[in-house]
């Protein structure tokens, strides 16, 4: 069945590659969160152009495959003289993608805060920006955390797609090792195990954050 | 105390106020003056426009036409550009405190946090100053021991008293109460009315929407009866409750006594 010798020998190599997966996950998670927050706030703007731009962004991302988005950034943009290389292309593509989903999640969180909260803040003389920052967003985020966490987990798994733009992360590393060992079963099982480890650890941490923020 | 304050000071004035929600005209030309230290109680059937009127006084609702003056300053000053207008509203809102039927306390902040938030954020008070004010107010509403708990652990009556303290922390000149006791269990209404009565005795200018006729009679200087977007009748509490002039007023007062 499984060739344990191969597993023991190659596992450290895949762990190293998984470090790259963790790096791009964290980077695109942070960027994607900021993008999502900004897009969500833009969607609430009084200005129809700002609102429209955010709406367009969310629509275009959610209605096209991530793989095509990555190809446009990595293979397409160089044609316009913008060559980001695999790492930046990967992070940008993932961040923009998860950002659109985060935007919808955060917007949902904001609209779930009762309107009386904004009214109370405004009646105390707080500006709309300050009310949003101090009163609405803290409550909206609490409500959004489970769904945001879900987006984070999806993001970690989606990083495997950047293997197609030559970024050597866990999936591409496994593929390359298969090329030299002819052991696809062992390699992919190890990769799957490492993905499960990363997503499960993330879920666990998110649960803790959620409990901590509960009131 | 109330008698030494000069009475000819107009704190709130509404002139020909109209408000539409779509095609629905909810306020049909309201004229009302509230003088310094006066307690004006607004009564009337459901849907008559009481809340809308009150919410116009701090521009939570924008009137369709007409003017709102707070301490002589035009609130809905449409000559200002958007940014200046927002600033102008925020400044005047600090002078007008509002208490809501549903309390609207900030659930993610402690009782103290709720009270010190706006003084720090809006009036640039230091935290120490804000806390000093908050503690005095909590004392006043009888909740000094609740300083560090979250609103979810409070009863409705306690929540509403915190909400009153929160509004008072801005040191407003006028207080608006929109059915402040309607969401409370009957046994908790008294505590909140008591706080409101004390406030009136200290000379606070108050505009109060309520169904508590006892409070209107005892604390009110003037009672305004609204129906269908109009002020139908306004007079002293005695006059209103013993000798109402309009049929609609009589009917409303009879219905109220019969428990609606
Ligand atoms: N935001 C809104 N949009 C549309 N219609 C509204 C809105 N707010 C109030 N109305 C309508 O305006 C009318 C007056 O409402 P308002 O809340 O001022 O009445 P009220 O006298 O306070 O009644 P209640 O005693 O039930 O609180 C009602 O017909 C109501 O449906
Ligand atoms: Mg009302």
Short mmCIF file of C-alpha atoms and ligand atoms in Angstrom, two decimals:
data_model
loop_
_atom_site.label_atom_id
_atom_site.label_comp_id
_atom_site.label_asym_id
_atom_site.label_seq_id
_atom_site.Cartn_x
_atom_site.Cartn_y
_atom_site.Cartn_z
CA UNK A 1 0.00 0.00 0.00
CA UNK A 2 1.58 3.28 1.13
CA UNK A 3 5.32 3.48 0.73
CA UNK A 4 6.25 4.71 4.20
CA UNK A 5 9.91 5.04 3.31
CA UNK A 6 8.99 7.64 0.66
CA UNK A 7 6.71 9.45 3.07
CA UNK A 8 9.29 9.71 5.82
CA UNK A 9 11.92 10.81 3.33
CA UNK A 10 9.90 13.46 1.48
CA UNK A 11 7.65 14.79 4.23
CA UNK A 12 10.17 17.49 5.32
CA UNK A 13 10.31 18.79 1.73
CA UNK A 14 6.56 19.19 1.61
CA UNK A 15 6.51 20.85 5.02
CA UNK A 16 8.93 23.41 3.61
CA UNK A 17 6.65 23.99 0.63
CA UNK A 18 3.71 24.33 3.02
CA UNK A 19 5.52 27.24 4.63
CA UNK A 20 5.11 29.06 1.31
CA UNK A 21 1.41 28.18 1.35
CA UNK A 22 1.13 29.64 4.85
CA UNK A 23 2.92 32.80 3.73
CA UNK A 24 0.69 33.49 0.75
CA UNK A 25 -2.36 32.58 2.81
CA UNK A 26 -1.51 35.07 5.54
CA UNK A 27 -0.56 37.83 3.13
CA UNK A 28 -3.66 37.47 1.01
CA UNK A 29 -5.79 37.04 4.11
CA UNK A 30 -4.67 40.41 5.47
CA UNK A 31 -4.88 42.15 2.12
CA UNK A 32 -8.17 40.47 1.30
CA UNK A 33 -9.64 41.56 4.61
CA UNK A 34 -8.66 45.18 4.01
CA UNK A 35 -9.96 45.06 0.45
CA UNK A 36 -13.21 43.55 1.69
CA UNK A 37 -13.62 46.16 4.40
CA UNK A 38 -12.95 49.02 2.01
CA UNK A 39 -15.28 47.61 -0.64
CA UNK A 40 -18.02 47.08 1.96
CA UNK A 41 -17.72 50.70 3.13
CA UNK A 42 -17.62 51.92 -0.47
CA UNK A 43 -20.89 50.10 -1.08
CA UNK A 44 -22.46 52.25 1.66
CA UNK A 45 -21.15 55.51 0.21
CA UNK A 46 -23.48 58.36 -0.74
CA UNK A 47 -21.54 58.74 -3.97
CA UNK A 48 -23.03 56.64 -6.74
CA UNK A 49 -19.68 56.29 -8.55
CA UNK A 50 -17.93 54.93 -5.47
CA UNK A 51 -20.84 52.61 -4.81
CA UNK A 52 -20.86 51.53 -8.43
CA UNK A 53 -17.14 50.81 -8.50
CA UNK A 54 -17.41 48.58 -5.43
CA UNK A 55 -20.47 46.85 -6.85
CA UNK A 56 -18.70 46.20 -10.14
CA UNK A 57 -15.64 44.79 -8.39
CA UNK A 58 -17.67 42.40 -6.27
CA UNK A 59 -19.76 41.33 -9.25
CA UNK A 60 -16.87 40.68 -11.62
CA UNK A 61 -14.89 38.68 -9.06
CA UNK A 62 -17.80 36.59 -7.94
CA UNK A 63 -18.96 35.80 -11.45
CA UNK A 64 -15.61 34.55 -12.80
CA UNK A 65 -13.38 31.62 -11.78
CA UNK A 66 -10.38 32.29 -9.57
CA UNK A 67 -8.21 30.33 -12.00
CA UNK A 68 -9.06 32.74 -14.83
CA UNK A 69 -8.45 35.71 -12.54
CA UNK A 70 -4.99 34.37 -11.69
CA UNK A 71 -4.23 33.77 -15.39
CA UNK A 72 -5.24 37.32 -16.29
CA UNK A 73 -2.91 38.73 -13.63
CA UNK A 74 0.02 36.40 -14.27
CA UNK A 75 -0.17 35.80 -18.03
CA UNK A 76 -2.27 38.75 -19.18
CA UNK A 77 -0.89 41.79 -17.39
CA UNK A 78 2.72 41.33 -18.67
CA UNK A 79 1.28 42.04 -22.12
CA UNK A 80 0.50 45.53 -20.75
CA UNK A 81 3.98 45.80 -19.34
CA UNK A 82 2.96 44.80 -15.79
CA UNK A 83 4.92 41.72 -14.81
CA UNK A 84 4.34 40.90 -11.16
CA UNK A 85 5.94 37.47 -11.11
CA UNK A 86 4.32 34.38 -9.59
CA UNK A 87 4.42 35.39 -5.94
CA UNK A 88 2.87 38.85 -6.23
CA UNK A 89 0.44 37.68 -8.89
CA UNK A 90 -0.66 34.88 -6.60
CA UNK A 91 -1.11 37.09 -3.57
CA UNK A 92 -2.88 39.81 -5.57
CA UNK A 93 -5.22 37.34 -7.27
CA UNK A 94 -6.12 35.59 -4.04
CA UNK A 95 -6.54 38.85 -2.13
CA UNK A 96 -8.82 40.37 -4.76
CA UNK A 97 -10.81 37.17 -4.92
CA UNK A 98 -11.33 36.66 -1.20
CA UNK A 99 -11.80 40.44 -0.82
CA UNK A 100 -14.99 40.34 -2.88
CA UNK A 101 -16.47 37.62 -0.70
CA UNK A 102 -15.31 39.41 2.45
CA UNK A 103 -16.98 42.59 1.20
CA UNK A 104 -20.34 40.85 1.01
CA UNK A 105 -19.81 39.22 4.39
CA UNK A 106 -18.88 42.49 6.09
CA UNK A 107 -21.72 44.34 4.41
CA UNK A 108 -24.08 41.70 5.74
CA UNK A 109 -22.60 42.21 9.21
CA UNK A 110 -23.10 45.96 8.98
CA UNK A 111 -26.71 45.67 7.89
CA UNK A 112 -27.42 43.25 10.72
CA UNK A 113 -26.65 45.96 13.29
CA UNK A 114 -29.97 47.52 14.33
CA UNK A 115 -30.49 51.03 12.87
CA UNK A 116 -31.06 52.34 16.39
CA UNK A 117 -27.34 51.97 17.04
CA UNK A 118 -26.42 54.47 14.34
CA UNK A 119 -29.23 56.77 15.49
CA UNK A 120 -28.04 56.69 19.08
CA UNK A 121 -24.48 57.50 18.01
CA UNK A 122 -25.60 60.31 15.73
CA UNK A 123 -27.91 61.73 18.38
CA UNK A 124 -24.85 62.07 20.63
CA UNK A 125 -23.20 64.22 17.97
CA UNK A 126 -20.87 61.57 16.57
CA UNK A 127 -20.10 61.95 12.86
CA UNK A 128 -21.17 59.18 10.51
CA UNK A 129 -17.56 58.05 10.07
CA UNK A 130 -16.88 57.91 13.77
CA UNK A 131 -20.18 56.17 14.44
CA UNK A 132 -19.27 53.58 11.85
CA UNK A 133 -15.82 53.00 13.30
CA UNK A 134 -16.66 53.04 16.99
CA UNK A 135 -20.21 51.73 17.13
CA UNK A 136 -21.26 49.88 13.97
CA UNK A 137 -18.13 48.06 12.77
CA UNK A 138 -17.21 46.50 16.12
CA UNK A 139 -20.68 44.96 16.26
CA UNK A 140 -20.73 44.10 12.56
CA UNK A 141 -17.39 42.31 12.84
CA UNK A 142 -18.59 40.16 15.70
CA UNK A 143 -21.52 39.03 13.61
CA UNK A 144 -19.33 38.55 10.53
CA UNK A 145 -16.54 36.53 12.14
CA UNK A 146 -17.97 33.05 11.53
CA UNK A 147 -18.59 33.82 7.85
CA UNK A 148 -15.24 35.60 7.48
CA UNK A 149 -13.58 32.55 9.02
CA UNK A 150 -15.26 30.43 6.41
CA UNK A 151 -13.82 32.70 3.70
CA UNK A 152 -10.36 32.32 5.27
CA UNK A 153 -10.59 28.54 5.16
CA UNK A 154 -11.64 28.65 1.51
CA UNK A 155 -8.73 30.98 0.83
CA UNK A 156 -6.21 28.54 2.29
CA UNK A 157 -7.52 25.77 0.08
CA UNK A 158 -7.63 28.06 -2.95
CA UNK A 159 -3.92 28.79 -2.63
CA UNK A 160 -3.40 25.41 -4.35
CA UNK A 161 -4.53 27.11 -7.58
CA UNK A 162 -1.47 29.35 -7.65
CA UNK A 163 0.49 26.19 -8.46
CA UNK A 164 -0.74 26.82 -12.01
CA UNK A 165 1.18 30.09 -12.20
CA UNK A 166 4.47 28.41 -11.27
CA UNK A 167 4.56 29.45 -7.64
CA UNK A 168 6.12 26.58 -5.74
CA UNK A 169 3.77 26.08 -2.84
CA UNK A 170 2.50 22.84 -1.41
CA UNK A 171 0.58 21.56 -4.43
CA UNK A 172 3.22 22.36 -7.02
CA UNK A 173 5.96 20.97 -4.79
CA UNK A 174 4.03 17.72 -4.52
CA UNK A 175 3.61 17.61 -8.31
CA UNK A 176 7.30 18.15 -8.84
CA UNK A 177 8.24 15.40 -6.40
CA UNK A 178 5.86 13.10 -8.24
CA UNK A 179 7.86 13.83 -11.38
CA UNK A 180 10.97 12.39 -9.80
CA UNK A 181 9.49 9.67 -7.56
CA UNK A 182 6.41 8.43 -9.52
CA UNK A 183 4.55 8.22 -6.22
CA UNK A 184 1.43 10.38 -6.73
CA UNK A 185 -0.62 8.65 -4.07
CA UNK A 186 1.87 9.23 -1.27
CA UNK A 187 2.65 12.80 -2.35
CA UNK A 188 -0.96 13.92 -2.66
CA UNK A 189 -1.94 12.21 0.57
CA UNK A 190 0.83 14.13 2.33
CA UNK A 191 -0.26 17.38 0.69
CA UNK A 192 -3.88 16.73 1.70
CA UNK A 193 -2.79 16.00 5.24
CA UNK A 194 -0.86 19.27 5.44
CA UNK A 195 -3.81 21.28 4.04
CA UNK A 196 -6.10 19.68 6.59
CA UNK A 197 -3.64 20.57 9.32
CA UNK A 198 -3.53 24.22 8.24
CA UNK A 199 -7.28 24.66 7.84
CA UNK A 200 -8.06 22.86 11.08
CA UNK A 201 -5.56 24.95 13.03
CA UNK A 202 -7.11 28.08 11.49
CA UNK A 203 -10.63 26.96 12.41
CA UNK A 204 -9.51 26.34 15.93
CA UNK A 205 -7.94 29.79 16.25
CA UNK A 206 -11.02 31.43 14.77
CA UNK A 207 -13.24 29.66 17.28
CA UNK A 208 -11.12 31.09 20.06
CA UNK A 209 -11.32 34.59 18.66
CA UNK A 210 -15.07 34.19 18.28
CA UNK A 211 -15.50 33.08 21.88
CA UNK A 212 -13.32 35.88 23.11
CA UNK A 213 -15.34 38.48 21.26
CA UNK A 214 -18.73 37.11 22.24
CA UNK A 215 -20.69 39.33 24.59
CA UNK B 1 -35.09 76.53 41.10
CA UNK B 2 -37.17 76.34 38.01
CA UNK B 3 -38.78 79.72 38.66
CA UNK B 4 -35.58 81.76 38.68
CA UNK B 5 -34.68 80.74 35.17
CA UNK B 6 -35.92 83.23 32.69
CA UNK B 7 -38.90 81.94 30.86
CA UNK B 8 -38.82 83.85 27.61
CA UNK B 9 -35.90 81.89 26.24
CA UNK B 10 -37.02 79.78 23.32
CA UNK B 11 -35.00 76.55 23.22
CA UNK B 12 -36.75 74.73 20.39
CA UNK B 13 -38.96 76.18 17.74
CA UNK B 14 -40.64 74.39 14.86
CA UNK B 15 -42.10 76.50 12.06
CA UNK B 16 -44.50 75.13 9.47
CA UNK B 17 -42.86 71.74 9.64
CA UNK B 18 -43.92 69.24 6.96
CA UNK B 19 -42.63 65.73 6.58
CA UNK B 20 -43.44 63.25 3.85
CA UNK B 21 -42.46 59.61 3.67
CA UNK B 22 -42.93 59.08 -0.04
CA UNK B 23 -46.50 60.27 -0.69
CA UNK B 24 -47.48 59.92 2.93
CA UNK B 25 -47.61 63.27 4.67
CA UNK B 26 -46.85 62.53 8.29
CA UNK B 27 -46.38 66.06 9.64
CA UNK B 28 -48.77 68.60 8.17
CA UNK B 29 -47.46 71.97 9.22
CA UNK B 30 -46.31 71.80 12.81
CA UNK B 31 -45.66 74.99 14.80
CA UNK B 32 -44.31 74.55 18.28
CA UNK B 33 -42.16 76.47 20.74
CA UNK B 34 -40.48 75.04 23.78
CA UNK B 35 -39.10 77.50 26.30
CA UNK B 36 -36.16 77.09 28.61
CA UNK B 37 -36.91 74.67 31.46
CA UNK B 38 -40.28 73.86 30.05
CA UNK B 39 -41.54 70.28 29.94
CA UNK B 40 -43.73 69.77 26.92
CA UNK B 41 -45.51 66.43 26.73
CA UNK B 42 -46.67 65.18 23.35
CA UNK B 43 -49.56 62.73 23.33
CA UNK B 44 -51.64 61.26 20.56
CA UNK B 45 -52.72 58.02 18.90
CA UNK B 46 -50.33 55.63 17.20
CA UNK B 47 -49.17 56.87 13.83
CA UNK B 48 -50.07 60.49 14.54
CA UNK B 49 -46.47 61.61 13.93
CA UNK B 50 -45.16 62.05 17.49
CA UNK B 51 -41.92 60.17 16.94
CA UNK B 52 -41.36 61.81 13.59
CA UNK B 53 -41.77 65.23 15.17
CA UNK B 54 -39.34 64.40 17.95
CA UNK B 55 -36.81 62.92 15.54
CA UNK B 56 -36.92 66.06 13.45
CA UNK B 57 -35.74 68.08 16.44
CA UNK B 58 -32.32 66.47 16.19
CA UNK B 59 -32.55 65.74 12.50
CA UNK B 60 -32.66 61.97 12.71
CA UNK B 61 -35.49 62.67 10.32
CA UNK B 62 -35.04 65.38 7.73
CA UNK B 63 -38.17 67.52 7.35
CA UNK B 64 -39.49 68.00 3.83
CA UNK B 65 -40.10 71.68 4.48
CA UNK B 66 -40.27 74.13 7.33
CA UNK B 67 -37.72 75.24 9.85
CA UNK B 68 -36.31 73.87 13.06
CA UNK B 69 -34.54 76.20 15.46
CA UNK B 70 -32.57 75.01 18.46
CA UNK B 71 -31.57 77.84 20.77
CA UNK B 72 -32.22 80.27 17.98
CA UNK B 73 -30.03 78.45 15.48
CA UNK B 74 -31.55 77.14 12.28
CA UNK B 75 -30.93 73.40 12.30
CA UNK B 76 -31.89 72.48 8.73
CA UNK B 77 -29.79 75.19 7.16
CA UNK B 78 -29.76 74.16 3.52
CA UNK B 79 -27.45 77.01 2.52
CA UNK B 80 -24.50 75.03 3.89
CA UNK B 81 -22.55 72.58 1.74
CA UNK B 82 -22.66 68.93 2.67
CA UNK B 83 -19.59 68.91 4.86
CA UNK B 84 -20.35 72.12 6.71
CA UNK B 85 -23.93 70.97 7.16
CA UNK B 86 -22.86 67.68 8.74
CA UNK B 87 -20.56 69.55 11.11
CA UNK B 88 -23.32 71.98 11.98
CA UNK B 89 -25.74 69.11 12.72
CA UNK B 90 -23.19 67.24 14.82
CA UNK B 91 -22.55 70.33 16.88
CA UNK B 92 -26.22 71.09 17.52
CA UNK B 93 -26.93 67.42 18.25
CA UNK B 94 -24.55 67.59 21.20
CA UNK B 95 -26.94 70.14 22.68
CA UNK B 96 -29.98 67.92 22.21
CA UNK B 97 -30.00 64.62 24.07
CA UNK B 98 -32.31 61.83 22.95
CA UNK B 99 -33.70 58.84 24.77
CA UNK B 100 -35.24 56.06 22.69
CA UNK B 101 -37.98 53.58 23.40
CA UNK B 102 -35.60 50.71 22.63
CA UNK B 103 -32.71 52.22 24.70
CA UNK B 104 -30.18 51.67 21.91
CA UNK B 105 -27.30 51.16 24.32
CA UNK B 106 -24.05 50.08 22.68
CA UNK B 107 -23.90 46.35 23.51
CA UNK B 108 -20.16 46.01 22.95
CA UNK B 109 -19.32 48.59 25.62
CA UNK B 110 -19.75 48.52 29.37
CA UNK B 111 -22.16 50.88 31.06
CA UNK B 112 -19.27 53.25 31.71
CA UNK B 113 -18.04 52.83 28.15
CA UNK B 114 -21.46 53.80 26.84
CA UNK B 115 -21.49 56.99 28.85
CA UNK B 116 -17.94 58.18 28.25
CA UNK B 117 -17.88 57.39 24.52
CA UNK B 118 -19.34 60.60 23.13
CA UNK B 119 -17.76 63.02 25.63
CA UNK B 120 -14.36 61.60 24.66
CA UNK B 121 -15.00 61.19 20.94
CA UNK B 122 -17.01 64.33 20.32
CA UNK B 123 -16.16 66.81 23.05
CA UNK B 124 -12.51 65.76 23.30
CA UNK B 125 -12.74 65.24 27.02
CA UNK B 126 -9.96 63.28 28.66
CA UNK B 127 -10.88 59.83 29.85
CA UNK B 128 -10.51 60.93 33.46
CA UNK B 129 -12.85 63.88 32.99
CA UNK B 130 -15.39 61.74 31.19
CA UNK B 131 -15.29 59.08 33.89
CA UNK B 132 -15.81 61.68 36.59
CA UNK B 133 -18.91 62.96 34.79
CA UNK B 134 -20.15 59.42 34.14
CA UNK B 135 -19.81 58.40 37.77
CA UNK B 136 -21.80 61.39 38.94
CA UNK B 137 -24.54 60.62 36.46
CA UNK B 138 -24.62 56.94 37.36
CA UNK B 139 -25.02 57.98 40.94
CA UNK B 140 -27.84 60.26 39.97
CA UNK B 141 -29.76 57.54 38.12
CA UNK B 142 -29.06 55.09 40.95
CA UNK B 143 -26.78 52.73 39.06
CA UNK B 144 -23.32 53.46 40.45
CA UNK B 145 -22.78 49.76 41.10
CA UNK B 146 -23.43 48.85 37.44
CA UNK B 147 -20.49 50.87 36.10
CA UNK B 148 -18.50 47.95 34.74
CA UNK B 149 -21.17 45.57 33.51
CA UNK B 150 -22.40 45.13 29.96
CA UNK B 151 -25.89 46.34 29.02
CA UNK B 152 -27.13 42.80 28.29
CA UNK B 153 -27.02 42.07 32.02
CA UNK B 154 -29.33 44.97 32.91
CA UNK B 155 -33.11 45.10 33.25
CA UNK B 156 -35.03 47.34 30.87
CA UNK B 157 -35.47 50.03 33.50
CA UNK B 158 -31.75 49.99 34.26
CA UNK B 159 -30.92 50.14 30.57
CA UNK B 160 -33.12 53.16 30.11
CA UNK B 161 -31.56 54.94 33.06
CA UNK B 162 -28.11 54.27 31.59
CA UNK B 163 -29.36 55.65 28.28
CA UNK B 164 -30.52 58.80 30.07
CA UNK B 165 -27.13 59.12 31.78
CA UNK B 166 -25.43 58.64 28.42
CA UNK B 167 -27.42 61.49 26.90
CA UNK B 168 -26.86 63.73 29.92
CA UNK B 169 -23.10 63.16 29.78
CA UNK B 170 -22.97 65.52 26.81
CA UNK B 171 -24.47 68.19 29.05
CA UNK B 172 -27.32 68.91 26.64
CA UNK B 173 -29.64 71.90 26.91
CA UNK B 174 -32.67 70.01 25.69
CA UNK B 175 -33.71 66.40 26.22
CA UNK B 176 -36.02 64.44 23.94
CA UNK B 177 -37.80 61.33 25.22
CA UNK B 178 -39.58 59.08 22.75
CA UNK B 179 -41.80 56.72 24.75
CA UNK B 180 -38.95 56.08 27.12
CA UNK B 181 -41.03 53.76 29.29
CA UNK B 182 -43.15 51.95 26.69
CA UNK B 183 -40.82 48.96 26.38
CA UNK B 184 -40.57 48.44 30.14
CA UNK B 185 -42.29 46.02 32.44
CA UNK B 186 -44.87 47.98 34.45
CA UNK B 187 -42.98 47.62 37.72
CA UNK B 188 -39.89 49.23 36.19
CA UNK B 189 -41.63 52.28 34.70
CA UNK B 190 -41.61 54.20 37.98
CA UNK B 191 -37.82 54.28 38.33
CA UNK B 192 -37.37 55.81 34.91
CA UNK B 193 -40.19 58.34 35.34
CA UNK B 194 -38.64 59.32 38.63
CA UNK B 195 -35.33 60.13 36.97
CA UNK B 196 -37.18 62.15 34.34
CA UNK B 197 -39.11 64.03 36.99
CA UNK B 198 -35.92 64.90 38.86
CA UNK B 199 -34.45 66.15 35.64
CA UNK B 200 -37.46 68.39 35.06
CA UNK B 201 -37.16 69.75 38.59
CA UNK B 202 -33.55 70.68 37.92
CA UNK B 203 -34.73 72.86 35.08
CA UNK B 204 -34.00 70.69 32.07
CA UNK B 205 -35.91 71.60 28.95
CA UNK B 206 -37.77 68.49 27.90
CA UNK B 207 -39.87 67.35 24.99
CA UNK B 208 -41.52 64.12 26.02
CA UNK B 209 -43.60 61.71 23.97
CA UNK B 210 -45.39 59.39 26.35
CA UNK B 211 -48.54 57.46 27.13
CA UNK B 212 -48.03 58.03 30.85
CA UNK B 213 -50.81 60.51 31.51
CA UNK B 214 -49.93 60.62 35.19
CA UNK B 215 -46.48 61.88 34.30
CA UNK B 216 -47.90 64.38 31.79
CA UNK B 217 -50.24 65.74 34.42
CA UNK B 218 -47.72 65.93 37.20
CA UNK B 219 -44.55 66.99 35.42
CA UNK B 220 -45.73 68.58 32.20
CA UNK B 221 -45.96 72.34 31.87
CA UNK B 222 -47.80 71.97 28.63
CA UNK B 223 -49.45 69.07 26.83
CA UNK B 224 -49.66 68.86 23.07
CA UNK B 225 -52.19 66.54 21.48
CA UNK B 226 -51.31 65.33 17.98
CA UNK B 227 -53.50 63.50 15.54
CA UNK B 228 -53.05 62.74 11.86
CA UNK B 229 -49.96 64.89 11.51
CA UNK B 230 -51.49 67.99 13.11
CA UNK B 231 -51.22 69.53 16.54
CA UNK B 232 -54.90 69.45 17.34
CA UNK B 233 -54.77 71.05 20.74
CA UNK B 234 -52.27 72.32 23.23
CA UNK B 235 -52.82 73.53 26.75
CA UNK B 236 -51.84 73.05 30.37
CA UNK B 237 -52.23 69.51 31.71
CA UNK B 238 -55.23 70.48 33.86
CA UNK B 239 -56.99 72.05 30.92
CA UNK B 240 -56.15 69.14 28.63
CA UNK B 241 -57.25 66.40 31.02
CA UNK B 242 -60.27 68.06 32.60
CA UNK B 243 -61.57 70.18 29.79
CA UNK B 244 -60.34 69.12 26.35
CA UNK B 245 -61.77 71.25 23.57
CA UNK B 246 -61.68 69.00 20.54
CA UNK B 247 -63.71 65.88 19.95
CA UNK B 248 -60.62 63.97 18.86
CA UNK B 249 -58.83 64.86 22.07
CA UNK B 250 -61.78 63.76 24.16
CA UNK B 251 -62.02 60.48 22.32
CA UNK B 252 -58.29 59.82 22.67
CA UNK B 253 -58.33 60.55 26.40
CA UNK B 254 -61.36 58.34 26.93
CA UNK B 255 -59.73 55.50 24.95
CA UNK B 256 -56.55 55.83 26.97
CA UNK B 257 -58.42 55.57 30.24
CA UNK B 258 -60.27 52.51 28.93
CA UNK B 259 -56.89 50.91 28.22
CA UNK B 260 -57.14 51.61 24.48
N1 LIG C 1 -39.04 55.73 8.11
C1 LIG C 1 -40.34 55.76 7.73
N2 LIG C 1 -40.68 55.46 6.46
C2 LIG C 1 -41.97 55.48 6.06
N3 LIG C 1 -42.98 55.81 6.86
C3 LIG C 1 -42.73 56.11 8.13
C4 LIG C 1 -41.39 56.10 8.63
N4 LIG C 1 -41.41 56.44 9.94
C5 LIG C 1 -42.71 56.66 10.23
N5 LIG C 1 -43.50 56.47 9.16
C6 LIG C 1 -44.95 56.64 9.11
O1 LIG C 1 -45.24 57.91 9.62
C7 LIG C 1 -46.42 57.88 10.38
C8 LIG C 1 -46.16 58.48 11.73
O2 LIG C 1 -45.24 57.69 12.42
P1 LIG C 1 -44.68 58.05 13.85
O3 LIG C 1 -43.72 56.97 14.20
O4 LIG C 1 -44.17 59.43 13.88
O5 LIG C 1 -45.98 57.93 14.74
P2 LIG C 1 -46.13 57.93 16.31
O6 LIG C 1 -47.13 58.98 16.62
O7 LIG C 1 -44.80 58.03 16.95
O8 LIG C 1 -46.79 56.52 16.58
P3 LIG C 1 -46.53 55.49 17.80
O9 LIG C 1 -47.38 55.95 18.94
O10 LIG C 1 -47.03 54.21 17.24
O11 LIG C 1 -45.08 55.48 18.08
C9 LIG C 1 -46.87 56.44 10.43
O12 LIG C 1 -47.91 56.30 9.49
C10 LIG C 1 -45.67 55.67 10.02
O13 LIG C 1 -46.04 54.52 9.33
MG1 LIG C 2 -43.60 56.72 18.09
#
